[in-house]
mmCIF file of C-alpha atoms in Angstrom:
data_model
loop_
_atom_site.group_PDB
_atom_site.id
_atom_site.type_symbol
_atom_site.label_atom_id
_atom_site.label_comp_id
_atom_site.label_asym_id
_atom_site.label_seq_id
_atom_site.Cartn_x
_atom_site.Cartn_y
_atom_site.Cartn_z
ATOM 1 C CA MET A 1 25.696 -43.787 5.684
ATOM 2 C CA THR A 2 22.358 -43.321 7.023
ATOM 3 C CA THR A 3 22.990 -39.698 7.602
ATOM 4 C CA THR A 4 24.065 -39.419 3.764
ATOM 5 C CA ALA A 5 20.953 -41.265 2.706
ATOM 6 C CA THR A 6 18.756 -39.359 4.793
ATOM 7 C CA GLY A 7 20.423 -36.061 3.546
ATOM 8 C CA SER A 8 19.913 -37.277 -0.043
ATOM 9 C CA ARG A 9 16.347 -37.907 0.325
ATOM 10 C CA HIS A 10 15.724 -34.443 1.883
ATOM 11 C CA ALA A 11 17.710 -33.048 -1.038
ATOM 12 C CA ARG A 12 15.603 -34.692 -3.527
ATOM 13 C CA ALA A 13 12.372 -33.806 -1.840
ATOM 14 C CA ALA A 14 13.413 -30.201 -1.715
ATOM 15 C CA ALA A 15 14.284 -30.119 -5.373
ATOM 16 C CA THR A 16 11.091 -31.850 -6.245
ATOM 17 C CA ARG A 17 9.134 -29.200 -3.997
ATOM 18 C CA GLN A 18 11.070 -26.485 -5.902
ATOM 19 C CA ARG A 19 10.307 -27.876 -9.288
ATOM 20 C CA ILE A 20 6.671 -28.071 -8.495
ATOM 21 C CA LEU A 21 6.418 -24.502 -7.348
ATOM 22 C CA SER A 22 8.515 -23.438 -10.587
ATOM 23 C CA ALA A 23 6.051 -25.308 -12.901
ATOM 24 C CA ALA A 24 3.066 -23.926 -10.794
ATOM 25 C CA HIS A 25 4.341 -20.276 -11.192
ATOM 26 C CA ASP A 26 4.657 -20.644 -14.973
ATOM 27 C CA LEU A 27 1.409 -22.129 -15.605
ATOM 28 C CA PHE A 28 -0.546 -19.760 -13.258
ATOM 29 C CA VAL A 29 0.968 -16.917 -15.238
ATOM 30 C CA ALA A 30 0.511 -18.414 -18.807
ATOM 31 C CA HIS A 31 -2.950 -19.762 -18.286
ATOM 32 C CA GLY A 32 -4.476 -18.250 -15.226
ATOM 33 C CA TYR A 33 -4.816 -19.717 -11.723
ATOM 34 C CA ARG A 34 -8.534 -21.196 -12.233
ATOM 35 C CA SER A 35 -7.598 -22.635 -15.769
ATOM 36 C CA THR A 36 -4.482 -24.588 -14.341
ATOM 37 C CA SER A 37 -5.257 -28.032 -12.702
ATOM 38 C CA LEU A 38 -2.914 -29.784 -10.229
ATOM 39 C CA ARG A 39 -2.450 -32.595 -12.926
ATOM 40 C CA ASP A 40 -1.356 -29.901 -15.364
ATOM 41 C CA ILE A 41 1.205 -28.798 -12.739
ATOM 42 C CA ALA A 42 2.210 -32.351 -11.926
ATOM 43 C CA ALA A 43 2.899 -33.208 -15.590
ATOM 44 C CA ALA A 44 4.921 -29.982 -16.022
ATOM 45 C CA ALA A 45 6.953 -30.784 -13.043
ATOM 46 C CA ALA A 46 7.557 -34.428 -14.077
ATOM 47 C CA VAL A 47 6.033 -35.962 -11.003
ATOM 48 C CA SER A 48 2.942 -38.112 -10.597
ATOM 49 C CA HIS A 49 -0.405 -36.422 -9.106
ATOM 50 C CA PRO A 50 -0.163 -38.453 -5.828
ATOM 51 C CA GLY A 51 3.518 -37.326 -5.752
ATOM 52 C CA LEU A 52 2.335 -33.681 -5.845
ATOM 53 C CA LEU A 53 -0.097 -34.115 -3.223
ATOM 54 C CA GLY A 54 2.660 -35.441 -0.968
ATOM 55 C CA HIS A 55 4.151 -32.048 -0.984
ATOM 56 C CA PHE A 56 1.086 -29.644 -1.531
ATOM 57 C CA ALA A 57 -2.394 -30.472 -0.196
ATOM 58 C CA SER A 58 -4.089 -28.214 -2.786
ATOM 59 C CA LYS A 59 -3.869 -25.818 -5.395
ATOM 60 C CA ASP A 60 -4.692 -23.001 -3.011
ATOM 61 C CA ASP A 61 -1.594 -23.923 -0.907
ATOM 62 C CA LEU A 62 0.270 -23.869 -4.069
ATOM 63 C CA LEU A 63 -0.723 -20.441 -5.127
ATOM 64 C CA GLY A 64 -0.007 -19.240 -1.450
ATOM 65 C CA GLU A 65 3.575 -20.743 -1.506
ATOM 66 C CA VAL A 66 4.191 -19.198 -5.011
ATOM 67 C CA VAL A 67 3.027 -15.773 -3.999
ATOM 68 C CA ALA A 68 4.716 -16.006 -0.681
ATOM 69 C CA ALA A 69 8.044 -16.524 -2.293
ATOM 70 C CA LEU A 70 7.552 -13.395 -4.452
ATOM 71 C CA GLU A 71 6.461 -11.393 -1.515
ATOM 72 C CA ALA A 72 9.407 -12.440 0.818
ATOM 73 C CA ASP A 73 11.699 -11.324 -2.088
ATOM 74 C CA ASN A 74 9.684 -8.024 -2.632
ATOM 75 C CA GLU A 75 9.892 -7.342 1.063
ATOM 76 C CA SER A 76 13.666 -7.841 1.182
ATOM 77 C CA VAL A 77 14.097 -5.527 -1.786
ATOM 78 C CA PHE A 78 11.736 -2.986 -0.057
ATOM 79 C CA SER A 79 13.855 -2.917 3.029
ATOM 80 C CA ALA A 80 17.120 -2.792 1.048
ATOM 81 C CA ILE A 81 15.852 0.034 -1.239
ATOM 82 C CA ALA A 82 14.691 2.127 2.019
ATOM 83 C CA ALA A 83 17.988 1.532 3.592
ATOM 84 C CA ALA A 84 19.927 2.876 0.569
ATOM 85 C CA ALA A 85 17.650 5.614 -0.049
ATOM 86 C CA GLU A 86 18.469 9.308 0.664
ATOM 87 C CA PRO A 87 16.963 10.663 4.097
ATOM 88 C CA GLY A 88 13.200 11.027 3.683
ATOM 89 C CA GLU A 89 13.137 9.677 0.028
ATOM 90 C CA LEU A 90 9.737 8.010 -0.793
ATOM 91 C CA VAL A 91 10.552 4.558 -2.484
ATOM 92 C CA PHE A 92 7.204 3.281 -3.263
ATOM 93 C CA SER A 93 7.306 3.925 -6.851
ATOM 94 C CA SER A 94 10.568 2.213 -7.204
ATOM 95 C CA ILE A 95 9.031 -0.997 -5.578
ATOM 96 C CA ALA A 96 6.070 -0.676 -7.904
ATOM 97 C CA GLU A 97 8.395 -0.395 -10.928
ATOM 98 C CA ARG A 98 10.363 -3.500 -9.890
ATOM 99 C CA ASN A 99 6.905 -5.480 -9.435
ATOM 100 C CA ALA A 100 5.988 -4.504 -12.986
ATOM 101 C CA ARG A 101 9.007 -6.053 -14.191
ATOM 102 C CA THR A 102 8.624 -9.448 -12.326
ATOM 103 C CA PRO A 103 6.994 -11.844 -14.671
ATOM 104 C CA GLY A 104 3.667 -12.955 -13.259
ATOM 105 C CA TYR A 105 3.984 -10.955 -10.032
ATOM 106 C CA LEU A 106 0.810 -8.632 -10.551
ATOM 107 C CA GLU A 107 -1.399 -11.405 -11.939
ATOM 108 C CA LEU A 108 -0.458 -13.947 -9.099
ATOM 109 C CA PHE A 109 -0.907 -11.243 -6.442
ATOM 110 C CA ALA A 110 -4.242 -10.207 -7.721
ATOM 111 C CA ALA A 111 -5.371 -13.905 -7.860
ATOM 112 C CA LEU A 112 -4.430 -14.479 -4.188
ATOM 113 C CA THR A 113 -5.850 -11.250 -2.997
ATOM 114 C CA GLY A 114 -9.407 -12.392 -3.967
ATOM 115 C CA GLU A 115 -9.037 -16.187 -3.508
ATOM 116 C CA ALA A 116 -7.657 -16.011 0.210
ATOM 117 C CA SER A 117 -10.352 -13.144 1.251
ATOM 118 C CA ALA A 118 -12.622 -15.857 2.660
ATOM 119 C CA ALA A 119 -11.660 -16.571 6.341
ATOM 120 C CA GLY A 120 -11.479 -20.197 5.752
ATOM 121 C CA HIS A 121 -8.891 -20.119 2.901
ATOM 122 C CA PRO A 122 -5.461 -21.722 3.749
ATOM 123 C CA ALA A 123 -3.514 -18.417 2.813
ATOM 124 C CA HIS A 124 -5.994 -15.934 4.576
ATOM 125 C CA ALA A 125 -3.838 -15.625 7.534
ATOM 126 C CA ARG A 126 -0.720 -15.193 5.704
ATOM 127 C CA MET A 127 -2.202 -12.530 3.446
ATOM 128 C CA ARG A 128 -3.641 -10.644 6.587
ATOM 129 C CA GLU A 129 0.078 -10.840 8.041
ATOM 130 C CA ARG A 130 1.263 -9.468 4.617
ATOM 131 C CA TYR A 131 -0.890 -6.456 5.101
ATOM 132 C CA CYS A 132 0.407 -5.902 8.633
ATOM 133 C CA ARG A 133 3.999 -6.180 7.437
ATOM 134 C CA LEU A 134 3.526 -3.981 4.335
ATOM 135 C CA ARG A 135 1.867 -1.251 6.647
ATOM 136 C CA SER A 136 4.654 -1.348 9.080
ATOM 137 C CA LEU A 137 7.390 -0.798 6.421
ATOM 138 C CA SER A 138 5.214 1.831 4.754
ATOM 139 C CA VAL A 139 4.831 3.790 8.327
ATOM 140 C CA ASP A 140 8.513 3.795 8.749
ATOM 141 C CA VAL A 141 9.161 5.242 5.222
ATOM 142 C CA LEU A 142 6.486 7.884 5.731
ATOM 143 C CA GLU A 143 7.665 8.767 9.365
ATOM 144 C CA ASP A 144 11.050 9.491 7.971
ATOM 145 C CA ALA A 145 9.871 11.391 5.061
ATOM 146 C CA LYS A 146 7.760 13.509 7.579
ATOM 147 C CA TYR A 147 10.866 13.975 9.794
ATOM 148 C CA HIS A 148 12.808 15.334 6.942
ATOM 149 C CA GLY A 149 10.082 17.564 5.609
ATOM 150 C CA VAL A 150 9.478 15.638 2.500
ATOM 151 C CA ILE A 151 5.744 15.117 3.178
ATOM 152 C CA ALA A 152 3.607 17.845 5.287
ATOM 153 C CA ALA A 153 3.861 17.848 8.910
ATOM 154 C CA ASP A 154 0.151 17.579 9.403
ATOM 155 C CA ARG A 155 -0.193 14.204 7.422
ATOM 156 C CA ASP A 156 -1.549 11.313 9.408
ATOM 157 C CA VAL A 157 0.968 8.803 8.750
ATOM 158 C CA ASP A 158 -1.057 5.828 9.993
ATOM 159 C CA GLY A 159 -4.156 6.865 7.944
ATOM 160 C CA GLU A 160 -2.033 7.621 4.892
ATOM 161 C CA THR A 161 -0.470 4.443 4.990
ATOM 162 C CA VAL A 162 -3.483 2.321 5.078
ATOM 163 C CA ARG A 163 -5.085 4.526 1.939
ATOM 164 C CA HIS A 164 -1.724 4.427 0.092
ATOM 165 C CA THR A 165 -1.355 0.826 0.356
ATOM 166 C CA ALA A 166 -5.174 0.161 -0.623
ATOM 167 C CA GLY A 167 -4.605 2.537 -3.647
ATOM 168 C CA TRP A 168 -1.416 0.649 -4.705
ATOM 169 C CA ASP A 169 -3.280 -2.754 -4.381
ATOM 170 C CA GLY A 170 -6.228 -1.370 -6.635
ATOM 171 C CA LEU A 171 -3.897 0.174 -9.225
ATOM 172 C CA GLN A 172 -2.251 -3.189 -9.627
ATOM 173 C CA LEU A 173 -5.570 -4.794 -10.403
ATOM 174 C CA LEU A 174 -6.928 -1.880 -12.239
ATOM 175 C CA SER A 175 -3.818 -1.893 -14.684
ATOM 176 C CA GLN A 176 -4.573 -5.352 -15.778
ATOM 177 C CA TYR A 177 -7.933 -4.496 -17.084
ATOM 178 C CA LEU A 178 -7.132 -1.120 -18.473
ATOM 179 C CA PRO A 179 -3.438 -1.339 -19.251
ATOM 180 C CA ASP A 180 -3.346 1.483 -21.857
ATOM 181 C CA ARG A 181 -5.073 3.942 -19.126
ATOM 182 C CA VAL A 182 -3.442 3.090 -15.990
ATOM 183 C CA ASP A 183 0.154 3.100 -15.193
ATOM 184 C CA VAL A 184 0.895 1.860 -11.476
ATOM 185 C CA VAL A 185 4.277 3.692 -11.054
ATOM 186 C CA GLU A 186 3.240 7.085 -12.631
ATOM 187 C CA MET A 187 0.240 7.037 -10.401
ATOM 188 C CA LEU A 188 2.279 6.455 -7.309
ATOM 189 C CA GLU A 189 4.786 9.188 -8.197
ATOM 190 C CA GLU A 190 1.926 11.672 -8.646
ATOM 191 C CA ARG A 191 0.478 10.736 -5.368
ATOM 192 C CA GLU A 192 3.702 11.092 -3.348
ATOM 193 C CA ASN A 193 4.202 14.581 -4.628
ATOM 194 C CA LEU A 194 0.837 15.553 -3.306
ATOM 195 C CA TRP A 195 1.796 14.385 0.133
ATOM 196 C CA ALA A 196 4.186 17.623 0.196
ATOM 197 C CA MET A 197 1.023 19.880 0.674
ATOM 198 C CA PRO A 198 -0.707 20.154 3.832
ATOM 199 C CA VAL A 199 -4.117 18.363 4.296
ATOM 200 C CA ALA A 200 -6.867 19.975 2.624
ATOM 201 C CA TRP A 201 -4.661 22.627 1.166
ATOM 202 C CA ARG A 202 -5.898 24.945 -1.251
ATOM 203 C CA ASP A 203 -3.905 27.609 -3.186
ATOM 204 C CA PRO A 204 -5.218 31.337 -1.924
ATOM 205 C CA ASP A 205 -5.034 32.279 -5.495
ATOM 206 C CA ASP A 206 -7.207 29.327 -6.792
ATOM 207 C CA ASP A 207 -9.703 30.845 -9.122
ATOM 208 C CA PRO A 208 -11.659 28.202 -10.765
ATOM 209 C CA SER A 209 -13.485 28.790 -14.027
ATOM 210 C CA SER A 210 -16.880 29.912 -13.973
ATOM 211 C CA ASP A 211 -17.781 29.129 -17.476
ATOM 212 C CA ALA A 212 -21.466 27.747 -17.474
ATOM 213 C CA ASP A 213 -21.055 25.898 -20.778
ATOM 214 C CA ALA A 214 -18.065 23.719 -19.044
ATOM 215 C CA ALA A 215 -20.271 22.577 -16.212
ATOM 216 C CA GLY A 216 -23.193 20.490 -17.861
ATOM 217 C CA PRO A 217 -25.332 18.123 -16.176
ATOM 218 C CA LEU A 218 -24.279 15.600 -13.430
ATOM 219 C CA PRO A 219 -23.380 12.214 -15.223
ATOM 220 C CA GLU A 220 -24.942 8.959 -14.791
ATOM 221 C CA LEU A 221 -22.996 5.859 -14.043
ATOM 222 C CA ARG A 222 -23.401 3.372 -16.719
ATOM 223 C CA THR A 223 -24.139 -0.302 -15.793
ATOM 224 C CA THR A 224 -22.739 -3.049 -17.457
ATOM 225 C CA ALA A 225 -25.762 -5.465 -17.661
ATOM 226 C CA THR A 226 -29.485 -5.460 -17.876
ATOM 227 C CA PRO A 227 -31.458 -6.361 -14.593
ATOM 228 C CA ASP A 228 -33.698 -9.344 -14.712
ATOM 229 C CA THR A 229 -37.096 -8.304 -15.652
ATOM 230 C CA GLU A 230 -38.264 -11.603 -16.697
ATOM 231 C CA PRO A 231 -41.988 -12.262 -16.048
ATOM 232 C CA GLY A 232 -43.337 -15.234 -14.375
ATOM 233 C CA TYR A 233 -45.172 -16.623 -11.430
ATOM 234 C CA ALA A 234 -44.396 -15.545 -7.856
ATOM 235 C CA VAL A 235 -42.890 -18.877 -7.277
ATOM 236 C CA GLY A 236 -40.470 -18.578 -10.213
ATOM 237 C CA ARG A 237 -39.412 -15.234 -9.083
ATOM 238 C CA ARG A 238 -38.661 -16.478 -5.617
ATOM 239 C CA ARG A 239 -36.689 -19.246 -6.719
ATOM 240 C CA ARG A 240 -34.445 -16.939 -9.152
ATOM 241 C CA THR A 241 -34.001 -14.643 -6.075
ATOM 242 C CA GLN A 242 -32.628 -17.711 -4.016
ATOM 243 C CA ILE A 243 -30.563 -19.070 -6.959
ATOM 244 C CA LEU A 244 -28.860 -15.625 -7.199
ATOM 245 C CA ALA A 245 -28.264 -15.449 -3.398
ATOM 246 C CA ASP A 246 -26.764 -18.979 -3.162
ATOM 247 C CA ALA A 247 -24.609 -18.523 -6.129
ATOM 248 C CA THR A 248 -23.440 -15.133 -4.890
ATOM 249 C CA ARG A 249 -22.563 -16.869 -1.576
ATOM 250 C CA LEU A 250 -20.531 -19.877 -3.388
ATOM 251 C CA PHE A 251 -18.893 -17.841 -5.891
ATOM 252 C CA ALA A 252 -17.652 -15.473 -2.970
ATOM 253 C CA ARG A 253 -16.501 -18.493 -1.047
ATOM 254 C CA ASP A 254 -15.038 -20.596 -3.712
ATOM 255 C CA GLY A 255 -14.694 -18.520 -6.738
ATOM 256 C CA TYR A 256 -16.484 -18.952 -10.112
ATOM 257 C CA GLY A 257 -14.218 -21.495 -11.639
ATOM 258 C CA ASP A 258 -14.383 -24.019 -8.700
ATOM 259 C CA THR A 259 -18.137 -23.741 -8.049
ATOM 260 C CA SER A 260 -20.279 -26.032 -10.179
ATOM 261 C CA LEU A 261 -23.856 -25.589 -11.397
ATOM 262 C CA GLN A 262 -24.475 -28.804 -9.232
ATOM 263 C CA ASP A 263 -23.116 -27.243 -6.220
ATOM 264 C CA ILE A 264 -25.504 -24.230 -6.726
ATOM 265 C CA ALA A 265 -28.551 -26.490 -7.305
ATOM 266 C CA THR A 266 -27.606 -28.441 -4.112
ATOM 267 C CA ALA A 267 -27.465 -25.191 -2.107
ATOM 268 C CA VAL A 268 -30.839 -24.131 -3.435
ATOM 269 C CA GLY A 269 -32.492 -27.328 -3.005
ATOM 270 C CA VAL A 270 -33.391 -28.002 -6.594
ATOM 271 C CA SER A 271 -32.365 -30.346 -9.356
ATOM 272 C CA LYS A 272 -29.606 -29.160 -12.020
ATOM 273 C CA SER A 273 -32.368 -29.332 -14.629
ATOM 274 C CA THR A 274 -34.606 -26.915 -12.619
ATOM 275 C CA LEU A 275 -31.539 -24.424 -12.199
ATOM 276 C CA LEU A 276 -30.837 -24.729 -15.872
ATOM 277 C CA HIS A 277 -34.594 -23.764 -16.581
ATOM 278 C CA HIS A 278 -33.928 -20.467 -14.926
ATOM 279 C CA TYR A 279 -30.393 -19.873 -15.950
ATOM 280 C CA PRO A 280 -29.587 -21.914 -19.005
ATOM 281 C CA SER A 281 -25.698 -21.608 -18.536
ATOM 282 C CA LYS A 282 -23.297 -21.023 -15.884
ATOM 283 C CA GLU A 283 -22.142 -17.763 -17.778
ATOM 284 C CA LEU A 284 -25.483 -16.271 -17.817
ATOM 285 C CA LEU A 285 -26.045 -17.036 -14.091
ATOM 286 C CA LEU A 286 -22.624 -15.228 -13.449
ATOM 287 C CA SER A 287 -23.823 -12.293 -15.536
ATOM 288 C CA ALA A 288 -27.084 -12.321 -13.315
ATOM 289 C CA VAL A 289 -25.028 -12.279 -10.121
ATOM 290 C CA LEU A 290 -22.943 -9.386 -11.260
ATOM 291 C CA THR A 291 -26.190 -7.415 -12.324
ATOM 292 C CA GLU A 292 -27.712 -8.079 -8.994
ATOM 293 C CA ARG A 293 -24.611 -6.754 -7.204
ATOM 294 C CA ASP A 294 -24.483 -3.642 -9.415
ATOM 295 C CA SER A 295 -27.965 -2.656 -8.705
ATOM 296 C CA ALA A 296 -27.735 -3.251 -5.034
ATOM 297 C CA ILE A 297 -24.539 -1.246 -4.516
ATOM 298 C CA ASN A 298 -25.950 1.669 -6.775
ATOM 299 C CA GLU A 299 -29.033 1.604 -4.576
ATOM 300 C CA ASN A 300 -26.824 1.831 -1.426
ATOM 301 C CA GLN A 301 -24.718 4.646 -2.948
ATOM 302 C CA GLY A 302 -28.010 6.934 -3.314
ATOM 303 C CA PHE A 303 -26.307 9.087 -6.099
ATOM 304 C CA THR A 304 -29.636 10.343 -7.457
ATOM 305 C CA GLY A 305 -30.943 13.667 -6.238
ATOM 306 C CA ALA A 306 -27.474 15.396 -5.518
ATOM 307 C CA ALA A 307 -27.251 18.974 -6.193
ATOM 308 C CA SER A 308 -23.645 18.859 -7.240
ATOM 309 C CA ALA A 309 -20.886 16.992 -8.189
ATOM 310 C CA GLY A 310 -18.880 17.727 -5.222
ATOM 311 C CA GLU A 311 -22.018 16.668 -3.180
ATOM 312 C CA VAL A 312 -22.092 13.321 -4.877
ATOM 313 C CA LEU A 313 -18.496 12.650 -4.313
ATOM 314 C CA ARG A 314 -18.905 13.588 -0.598
ATOM 315 C CA SER A 315 -21.802 11.051 -0.250
ATOM 316 C CA ILE A 316 -19.628 8.102 -1.231
ATOM 317 C CA PRO A 317 -18.504 7.192 2.403
ATOM 318 C CA ASP A 318 -22.080 6.950 3.647
ATOM 319 C CA GLY A 319 -22.938 4.562 0.724
ATOM 320 C CA ALA A 320 -19.685 2.506 1.364
ATOM 321 C CA ALA A 321 -20.740 2.241 5.123
ATOM 322 C CA ARG A 322 -24.435 1.116 4.208
ATOM 323 C CA SER A 323 -22.760 -1.557 1.674
ATOM 324 C CA ALA A 324 -20.114 -2.842 4.400
ATOM 325 C CA GLN A 325 -23.112 -3.216 7.053
ATOM 326 C CA ASP A 326 -26.197 -4.217 4.984
ATOM 327 C CA GLU A 327 -24.491 -6.361 1.988
ATOM 328 C CA PRO A 328 -21.066 -7.758 3.110
ATOM 329 C CA GLY A 329 -21.491 -10.578 0.577
ATOM 330 C CA LEU A 330 -21.469 -8.235 -2.398
ATOM 331 C CA ILE A 331 -18.249 -6.950 -1.372
ATOM 332 C CA GLU A 332 -16.896 -10.574 -1.061
ATOM 333 C CA VAL A 333 -18.226 -11.709 -4.286
ATOM 334 C CA TYR A 334 -16.783 -8.650 -6.029
ATOM 335 C CA ALA A 335 -13.388 -9.291 -4.529
ATOM 336 C CA VAL A 336 -13.121 -12.750 -5.558
ATOM 337 C CA LEU A 337 -14.351 -12.460 -8.888
ATOM 338 C CA SER A 338 -12.715 -9.047 -9.893
ATOM 339 C CA CYS A 339 -9.583 -10.760 -8.918
ATOM 340 C CA GLU A 340 -10.312 -14.396 -10.553
ATOM 341 C CA ALA A 341 -11.235 -12.614 -13.857
ATOM 342 C CA VAL A 342 -7.918 -10.959 -14.781
ATOM 343 C CA PRO A 343 -7.294 -13.639 -17.445
ATOM 344 C CA ALA A 344 -8.775 -12.441 -20.687
ATOM 345 C CA ALA A 345 -10.469 -15.875 -21.224
ATOM 346 C CA HIS A 346 -12.507 -15.603 -17.923
ATOM 347 C CA PRO A 347 -16.208 -15.052 -18.715
ATOM 348 C CA ALA A 348 -16.346 -12.269 -16.436
ATOM 349 C CA HIS A 349 -13.178 -10.350 -17.763
ATOM 350 C CA ASP A 350 -14.983 -8.159 -20.174
ATOM 351 C CA TYR A 351 -17.616 -7.127 -17.618
ATOM 352 C CA PHE A 352 -14.925 -5.854 -15.339
ATOM 353 C CA ALA A 353 -12.919 -4.069 -17.920
ATOM 354 C CA THR A 354 -16.243 -2.404 -19.000
ATOM 355 C CA ARG A 355 -17.108 -1.559 -15.548
ATOM 356 C CA PHE A 356 -13.798 -0.080 -14.619
ATOM 357 C CA ALA A 357 -13.765 1.842 -17.882
ATOM 358 C CA ASN A 358 -17.258 3.139 -17.207
ATOM 359 C CA ALA A 359 -16.473 4.012 -13.725
ATOM 360 C CA LEU A 360 -13.483 5.841 -14.642
ATOM 361 C CA GLU A 361 -15.341 7.883 -17.063
ATOM 362 C CA TYR A 362 -18.022 8.662 -14.524
ATOM 363 C CA PHE A 363 -15.832 9.871 -11.724
ATOM 364 C CA THR A 364 -13.477 11.604 -14.031
ATOM 365 C CA GLU A 365 -16.563 13.761 -15.105
ATOM 366 C CA LEU A 366 -17.592 14.107 -11.524
ATOM 367 C CA PHE A 367 -14.152 15.601 -10.483
ATOM 368 C CA ARG A 368 -14.147 17.840 -13.656
ATOM 369 C CA LEU A 369 -17.480 19.240 -12.698
ATOM 370 C CA ALA A 370 -16.353 19.791 -9.175
ATOM 371 C CA GLN A 371 -13.423 21.760 -10.397
ATOM 372 C CA VAL A 372 -15.657 23.822 -12.621
ATOM 373 C CA ASP A 373 -17.873 24.544 -9.308
ATOM 374 C CA GLY A 374 -14.628 25.485 -7.279
ATOM 375 C CA ASP A 375 -14.785 22.209 -5.087
ATOM 376 C CA LEU A 376 -11.673 20.511 -6.638
ATOM 377 C CA PRO A 377 -8.550 22.782 -6.480
ATOM 378 C CA THR A 378 -7.349 23.756 -10.078
ATOM 379 C CA ASP A 379 -3.979 22.145 -9.463
ATOM 380 C CA ARG A 380 -5.663 18.581 -9.014
ATOM 381 C CA ASP A 381 -6.106 16.507 -12.275
ATOM 382 C CA PRO A 382 -9.466 14.994 -12.583
ATOM 383 C CA VAL A 383 -8.430 11.710 -14.370
ATOM 384 C CA HIS A 384 -5.737 11.076 -11.729
ATOM 385 C CA GLU A 385 -8.251 11.751 -8.874
ATOM 386 C CA ALA A 386 -10.837 9.486 -10.525
ATOM 387 C CA THR A 387 -8.319 6.653 -11.049
ATOM 388 C CA TRP A 388 -6.878 6.987 -7.494
ATOM 389 C CA LEU A 389 -10.435 7.055 -5.825
ATOM 390 C CA ILE A 390 -11.446 3.887 -7.797
ATOM 391 C CA ALA A 391 -8.326 2.038 -7.011
ATOM 392 C CA MET A 392 -8.137 3.083 -3.272
ATOM 393 C CA TRP A 393 -11.883 2.080 -2.756
ATOM 394 C CA ASP A 394 -11.385 -1.262 -4.261
ATOM 395 C CA GLY A 395 -8.105 -1.948 -2.199
ATOM 396 C CA LEU A 396 -9.919 -0.739 0.926
ATOM 397 C CA GLN A 397 -12.561 -3.491 0.335
ATOM 398 C CA TYR A 398 -9.943 -5.941 -0.053
ATOM 399 C CA GLN A 399 -8.175 -4.951 3.250
ATOM 400 C CA TRP A 400 -11.313 -4.961 5.068
ATOM 401 C CA LEU A 401 -12.128 -8.536 4.100
ATOM 402 C CA TYR A 402 -8.880 -9.394 5.981
ATOM 403 C CA ASP A 403 -9.554 -7.096 9.049
ATOM 404 C CA ARG A 404 -13.121 -6.260 9.562
ATOM 405 C CA GLU A 405 -12.665 -5.448 13.078
ATOM 406 C CA ARG A 406 -9.898 -2.707 12.705
ATOM 407 C CA LEU A 407 -10.486 -1.272 9.074
ATOM 408 C CA ASP A 408 -13.370 1.160 8.507
ATOM 409 C CA ILE A 409 -13.642 1.784 4.625
ATOM 410 C CA ALA A 410 -15.880 4.834 5.172
ATOM 411 C CA THR A 411 -13.647 6.578 7.470
ATOM 412 C CA HIS A 412 -10.799 6.353 5.216
ATOM 413 C CA LEU A 413 -12.755 7.403 2.136
ATOM 414 C CA ARG A 414 -14.059 10.319 4.110
ATOM 415 C CA ALA A 415 -10.596 11.432 5.028
ATOM 416 C CA HIS A 416 -9.255 11.182 1.486
ATOM 417 C CA LEU A 417 -12.283 13.243 0.027
ATOM 418 C CA ASP A 418 -11.901 15.892 2.817
ATOM 419 C CA ASP A 419 -8.387 16.141 1.635
ATOM 420 C CA VAL A 420 -9.269 16.124 -2.077
ATOM 421 C CA LEU A 421 -12.326 18.526 -1.949
ATOM 422 C CA PRO A 422 -10.941 21.094 0.875
ATOM 423 C CA PRO A 423 -13.634 23.803 1.979
ATOM 424 C CA ARG A 424 -13.363 27.108 0.169
#
């Protein structure tokens, strides 16, 4: 009797836990992670708020469990598809197609990627392990493809795996801001075809156009906001600088939605009314943080003064190295906010949509000009190369936040660009 009663209690607890997970999944997909409260989830699961907390200590824990279930299923399918594939077959685009059909997968994975990037997040270790498992699975697929001659023999499988995983992650995020311009499955299929060519391969008959009218001046990367040029006393400017620094740190650690103006005021050491004197709303403060980030990142890149589009592109790794060394907090806040702002109602959604659109336009023109100059082979598509570079760069930054000791963003960007822009 006791055994039966105990079993019944365990069964009821398991059923309640699953009901909570299902409710959280549906609400996160419908309204976004930050716009969903634990009380919303408790009501949808028909449990009390204290009852929910008996199963999950926080909303972060819930998100981690929801995404873990999706990932476990995804890895199982990955292994099954790989096992059933033809010898040497590349299966990544098939997995991506399945992900796109799974309701909420892309949105939830994007949310967790940014949320868990802080080392203290309860899902941080789980996400780091996820990257390790995914790289291991991918290495096996690429080694098999290399053995069967599907990809070129001189491809560095370990390096290609890191860059491919990064690009895949970045594409999944990019597609949510620019759904009409970025197709994850199509991009992966095109990328897989390029692996068949040796590293830095160039067609001996490649004869790029020398039409002077097609070249044109180097483009400028358009920013999405106006820098703070408000006049005032030196003490006021210093205060605004401190507010931006502390807001950036808190947004990177806790996200925009879970950081209050009072949290920021306390960190700065001022009253909330003083904070509002400088930034009358949380949305304006968010805009100022993003503007400051753009300004600092563009300064680190040092794009001005380059003689050619190819020179600008080849300088990217050096700028990325400076950002990782001098301004890691800017990478952190970007990772958290770009993932958090996926829902259209988020106050930073339009900023990121515009930023990605501007970046795509800018790098497409750079690759087009590089092709006119003969730096980019004629068989390469400038739009594809621009999209992949943006996605891979972002994905490398996310991976770096989970493995700062071993992953070097600049090294991987340099290897990629050496392949895309081979010497003549």
